[in-house]
Short mmCIF file of C-alpha atoms in Angstrom, two decimals:
data_model
loop_
_atom_site.label_atom_id
_atom_site.label_comp_id
_atom_site.label_asym_id
_atom_site.label_seq_id
_atom_site.Cartn_x
_atom_site.Cartn_y
_atom_site.Cartn_z
CA MET E 900 -0.14 0.02 -0.02
CA THR E 901 2.98 2.23 0.68
CA ASP E 902 3.89 2.34 -2.89
CA GLN E 903 0.44 3.25 -4.08
CA ILE E 904 0.26 6.26 -1.73
CA LYS E 905 3.70 7.58 -2.38
CA ARG E 906 2.75 7.28 -6.19
CA ASN E 907 -0.27 9.42 -5.78
CA TYR E 908 0.46 11.71 -2.96
CA GLY E 909 4.24 11.43 -2.53
CA HIS E 910 4.41 15.02 -4.43
CA ILE E 911 2.06 16.50 -1.99
CA PHE E 912 2.89 15.05 1.50
CA GLU E 913 6.15 14.87 3.62
CA GLU E 914 7.31 11.36 4.52
CA GLU E 915 6.42 11.52 7.97
CA LEU E 916 2.44 12.01 6.93
CA LEU E 917 2.81 9.36 4.36
CA GLN E 918 3.92 7.17 6.95
CA GLU E 919 0.78 7.88 9.01
CA ILE E 920 -1.61 7.78 6.18
CA ASN E 921 -0.11 4.26 5.74
CA GLU E 922 -0.56 3.36 9.23
CA VAL E 923 -4.20 4.23 9.61
CA GLY E 924 -5.68 4.23 6.11
CA ILE E 925 -7.94 1.39 5.17
CA ILE E 926 -8.18 0.16 1.77
CA LYS E 927 -11.86 0.32 0.34
CA SER E 928 -12.58 -1.19 -3.23
CA ILE E 929 -15.61 -0.31 -5.19
CA GLU E 930 -16.66 -1.94 -8.52
CA ALA E 931 -17.78 0.26 -11.28
CA GLY E 932 -21.48 1.18 -10.34
CA GLY E 933 -21.05 0.75 -6.59
CA GLU E 934 -21.87 3.53 -4.15
CA LEU E 935 -19.27 5.29 -1.91
CA ILE E 936 -21.74 7.60 -0.37
CA ARG E 937 -25.52 8.56 -0.72
CA PRO E 938 -27.62 11.32 0.42
CA GLY E 939 -28.73 10.95 4.25
CA GLN E 940 -25.36 8.88 5.14
CA TYR E 941 -23.04 10.05 7.55
CA MET E 942 -19.44 9.62 6.75
CA LYS E 943 -16.92 8.18 9.32
CA ALA E 944 -13.93 8.62 7.32
CA MET E 945 -12.63 10.56 4.24
CA PRO E 946 -11.38 8.92 1.18
CA LEU E 947 -8.09 9.46 -0.71
CA LEU E 948 -8.51 8.02 -4.48
CA LEU E 949 -5.66 5.81 -5.25
CA GLU E 950 -7.17 4.07 -8.37
CA GLY E 951 -10.17 4.75 -10.84
CA VAL E 952 -12.74 7.63 -11.15
CA ILE E 953 -15.51 8.46 -9.03
CA LYS E 954 -18.57 10.52 -10.00
CA VAL E 955 -20.23 12.87 -7.88
CA MET E 956 -23.94 13.93 -8.07
CA ARG E 957 -26.62 15.77 -6.53
CA GLU E 958 -30.09 14.18 -6.31
CA ASP E 959 -33.24 15.80 -5.92
CA LYS E 960 -36.35 14.60 -3.69
CA ASP E 961 -37.67 12.93 -6.85
CA GLY E 962 -34.50 10.95 -7.25
CA PHE E 963 -33.30 12.86 -10.25
CA GLU E 964 -29.63 13.17 -10.42
CA LEU E 965 -27.15 16.07 -11.76
CA MET E 966 -23.64 15.35 -12.22
CA LEU E 967 -21.32 17.75 -10.39
CA TYR E 968 -17.92 16.76 -11.14
CA PHE E 969 -15.53 13.57 -11.37
CA LEU E 970 -12.68 12.47 -9.08
CA GLU E 971 -9.56 11.00 -10.36
CA LYS E 972 -6.64 9.26 -8.38
CA GLY E 973 -4.64 11.82 -6.12
CA GLU E 974 -7.69 13.47 -5.23
CA THR E 975 -10.15 13.59 -2.35
CA CYS E 976 -13.97 14.82 -2.36
CA ALA E 977 -14.60 18.36 -0.64
CA MET E 978 -18.54 17.26 -0.02
CA THR E 979 -17.28 14.39 2.00
CA LEU E 980 -14.96 16.67 3.73
CA SER E 981 -17.74 18.81 4.95
CA CYS E 982 -19.59 15.84 6.14
CA CYS E 983 -16.56 14.55 8.26
CA THR E 984 -15.69 17.80 9.75
CA GLY E 985 -19.31 18.95 10.59
CA SER E 986 -20.70 15.45 11.30
CA ALA E 987 -23.58 16.47 9.00
CA ILE E 988 -25.18 14.00 6.69
CA SER E 989 -24.34 13.78 3.14
CA GLU E 990 -26.04 15.97 0.40
CA ILE E 991 -24.41 14.13 -2.53
CA LYS E 992 -24.09 10.75 -4.08
CA ALA E 993 -20.88 9.31 -4.94
CA VAL E 994 -20.45 6.34 -7.36
CA ALA E 995 -17.43 4.56 -8.88
CA GLU E 996 -17.25 5.43 -12.67
CA THR E 997 -14.66 2.72 -13.07
CA ASP E 998 -13.50 0.01 -10.65
CA SER E 999 -11.76 2.11 -7.81
CA ASP E 1000 -9.59 1.84 -4.80
CA LEU E 1001 -9.73 4.24 -1.98
CA LEU E 1002 -7.88 4.68 1.24
CA MET E 1003 -10.32 5.59 3.95
CA ILE E 1004 -8.86 8.16 6.58
CA PRO E 1005 -10.48 8.25 10.25
CA ILE E 1006 -12.15 11.52 10.90
CA GLU E 1007 -10.14 11.98 14.08
CA LYS E 1008 -6.79 11.82 11.94
CA MET E 1009 -7.91 13.95 9.51
CA GLU E 1010 -8.61 16.76 11.91
CA GLU E 1011 -5.50 16.15 13.92
CA TRP E 1012 -3.29 16.65 10.78
CA LEU E 1013 -4.77 20.17 10.00
CA GLY E 1014 -2.96 21.19 12.70
CA ASN E 1015 0.11 18.99 12.42
CA TYR E 1016 0.99 19.20 8.79
CA LYS E 1017 1.08 22.34 6.60
CA SER E 1018 1.06 20.07 3.30
CA TRP E 1019 -2.14 18.34 4.86
CA ARG E 1020 -4.03 21.96 5.36
CA ASN E 1021 -2.74 23.12 1.99
CA PHE E 1022 -4.19 19.68 0.30
CA ILE E 1023 -7.60 20.27 1.89
CA PHE E 1024 -8.00 23.79 0.94
CA LYS E 1025 -6.97 23.27 -2.57
CA SER E 1026 -9.28 20.26 -2.82
CA TYR E 1027 -12.25 22.67 -1.53
CA HIS E 1028 -11.29 25.38 -4.05
CA GLU E 1029 -11.04 22.96 -7.11
CA ARG E 1030 -14.27 21.46 -6.29
CA LEU E 1031 -15.95 24.54 -5.67
CA MET E 1032 -14.78 25.69 -9.13
CA GLU E 1033 -15.98 22.43 -10.85
CA VAL E 1034 -19.52 22.90 -9.17
CA LEU E 1035 -19.54 26.54 -10.60
CA GLU E 1036 -18.73 25.43 -13.89
CA THR E 1037 -21.64 23.02 -13.89
CA ILE E 1038 -23.88 25.86 -12.70
CA ASP E 1039 -22.50 28.12 -15.48
CA ASN E 1040 -23.19 25.22 -18.03
CA ILE E 1041 -27.08 24.86 -16.78
CA ALA E 1042 -27.31 28.64 -16.74
CA PHE E 1043 -25.66 29.79 -19.85
CA LYS E 1044 -25.06 26.98 -22.38
CA LYS E 1045 -27.67 25.19 -24.71
CA MET E 1046 -28.29 21.40 -24.23
CA ASP E 1047 -26.11 20.54 -27.17
CA GLU E 1048 -23.22 22.55 -25.86
CA ARG E 1049 -23.46 20.60 -22.37
CA LEU E 1050 -23.66 17.35 -24.11
CA LEU E 1051 -20.40 18.13 -25.91
CA ASP E 1052 -18.55 19.10 -22.82
CA TYR E 1053 -19.71 16.08 -21.21
CA LEU E 1054 -18.52 13.83 -23.74
CA ARG E 1055 -15.09 15.66 -23.79
CA ASN E 1056 -14.73 15.33 -19.89
CA LYS E 1057 -16.03 11.83 -19.90
CA SER E 1058 -13.55 10.62 -22.64
CA LYS E 1059 -10.55 11.44 -20.44
CA TYR E 1060 -11.36 8.19 -18.52
CA TYR E 1061 -11.38 5.91 -21.58
CA ILE E 1062 -8.31 5.16 -23.48
CA ASP E 1063 -9.80 3.90 -26.69
CA SER E 1064 -12.39 7.02 -27.08
CA GLU E 1065 -15.18 4.67 -26.77
CA ILE E 1066 -17.53 5.53 -23.80
CA LYS E 1067 -19.58 2.48 -22.26
CA ILE E 1068 -22.56 4.31 -21.45
CA THR E 1069 -26.58 4.58 -22.40
CA HIS E 1070 -28.44 7.46 -23.49
CA GLN E 1071 -30.24 7.13 -20.23
CA ASP E 1072 -27.34 7.39 -18.07
CA ILE E 1073 -26.36 10.69 -20.04
CA ALA E 1074 -29.81 11.88 -19.26
CA TYR E 1075 -29.58 11.39 -15.67
CA ASP E 1076 -26.00 12.88 -15.38
CA LEU E 1077 -27.23 16.04 -17.29
CA HIS E 1078 -30.69 16.29 -15.79
CA THR E 1079 -32.71 15.89 -18.98
CA SER E 1080 -34.90 13.28 -20.92
CA ARG E 1081 -33.52 10.24 -22.71
CA VAL E 1082 -35.52 11.52 -25.90
CA VAL E 1083 -33.44 14.78 -25.82
CA ILE E 1084 -30.23 13.26 -25.47
CA SER E 1085 -30.91 10.47 -28.17
CA ARG E 1086 -31.93 13.35 -30.60
CA LEU E 1087 -28.73 15.36 -30.01
CA LEU E 1088 -26.61 12.38 -30.08
CA LYS E 1089 -28.19 11.51 -33.55
CA GLN E 1090 -27.48 14.88 -34.86
CA LEU E 1091 -23.86 14.54 -33.52
CA GLU E 1092 -23.55 11.22 -35.42
CA LYS E 1093 -24.69 12.76 -38.74
CA ILE E 1094 -21.88 15.32 -38.63
CA ASN E 1095 -19.41 12.57 -38.03
CA LYS E 1096 -18.44 13.83 -34.64
CA ILE E 1097 -19.46 10.39 -32.85
CA LYS E 1098 -20.52 7.00 -33.82
CA LEU E 1099 -23.56 5.42 -31.84
CA ASN E 1100 -23.05 1.76 -30.89
CA ARG E 1101 -24.99 -0.43 -28.66
CA ASN E 1102 -24.61 0.96 -25.19
CA SER E 1103 -21.48 2.88 -26.30
CA ILE E 1104 -20.43 6.11 -27.73
CA LYS E 1105 -17.35 6.09 -30.06
CA LEU E 1106 -15.71 9.73 -30.30
CA LEU E 1107 -14.70 10.84 -33.62
CA ASN E 1108 -13.84 14.43 -33.59
CA ILE E 1109 -15.35 16.42 -30.75
CA GLY E 1110 -12.14 18.63 -30.13
#
């Protein structure tokens, strides 16, 4: 486990902190589609992502979801940090986009390190800032962009996590993430296929030329 921690966080944390993380962290593996956290849940530990991709979403009272941002290895989720430090219930849903390994840090250690390690404080503050900027970008997209522009941005961002440029996803899943209907997404995807931006396959989308 030490090698994984150093590979993802060695450039951020000093050796003493890396050793403490290795001693107290607990590995949690989640298969693609599995939940890390759901609305109404209390978090007893904060996650450090070692491998994989986590999708963070906001869910309304009717069960409709809006994607907020993705987390990659070497990152953590500011929303879960808020739950940990404030002993509050989660307001978000976090699901594994791909098979993922996380290192769960006990709440008491997280708070202790804020006082003991400057690198940890900087990491936490930087994480808050980056997630806030991503949430603001999501709000800007909803407020100022048309659905076809939002769909293209979504596909570009999603493609970062697929080596062969073929995104394995259904039209309904995209509709959930963008908080719209499957009919709208299917229509826009067909338009993109007609102009050779993408190729539609069964439960997947091959990206051809979306910039």
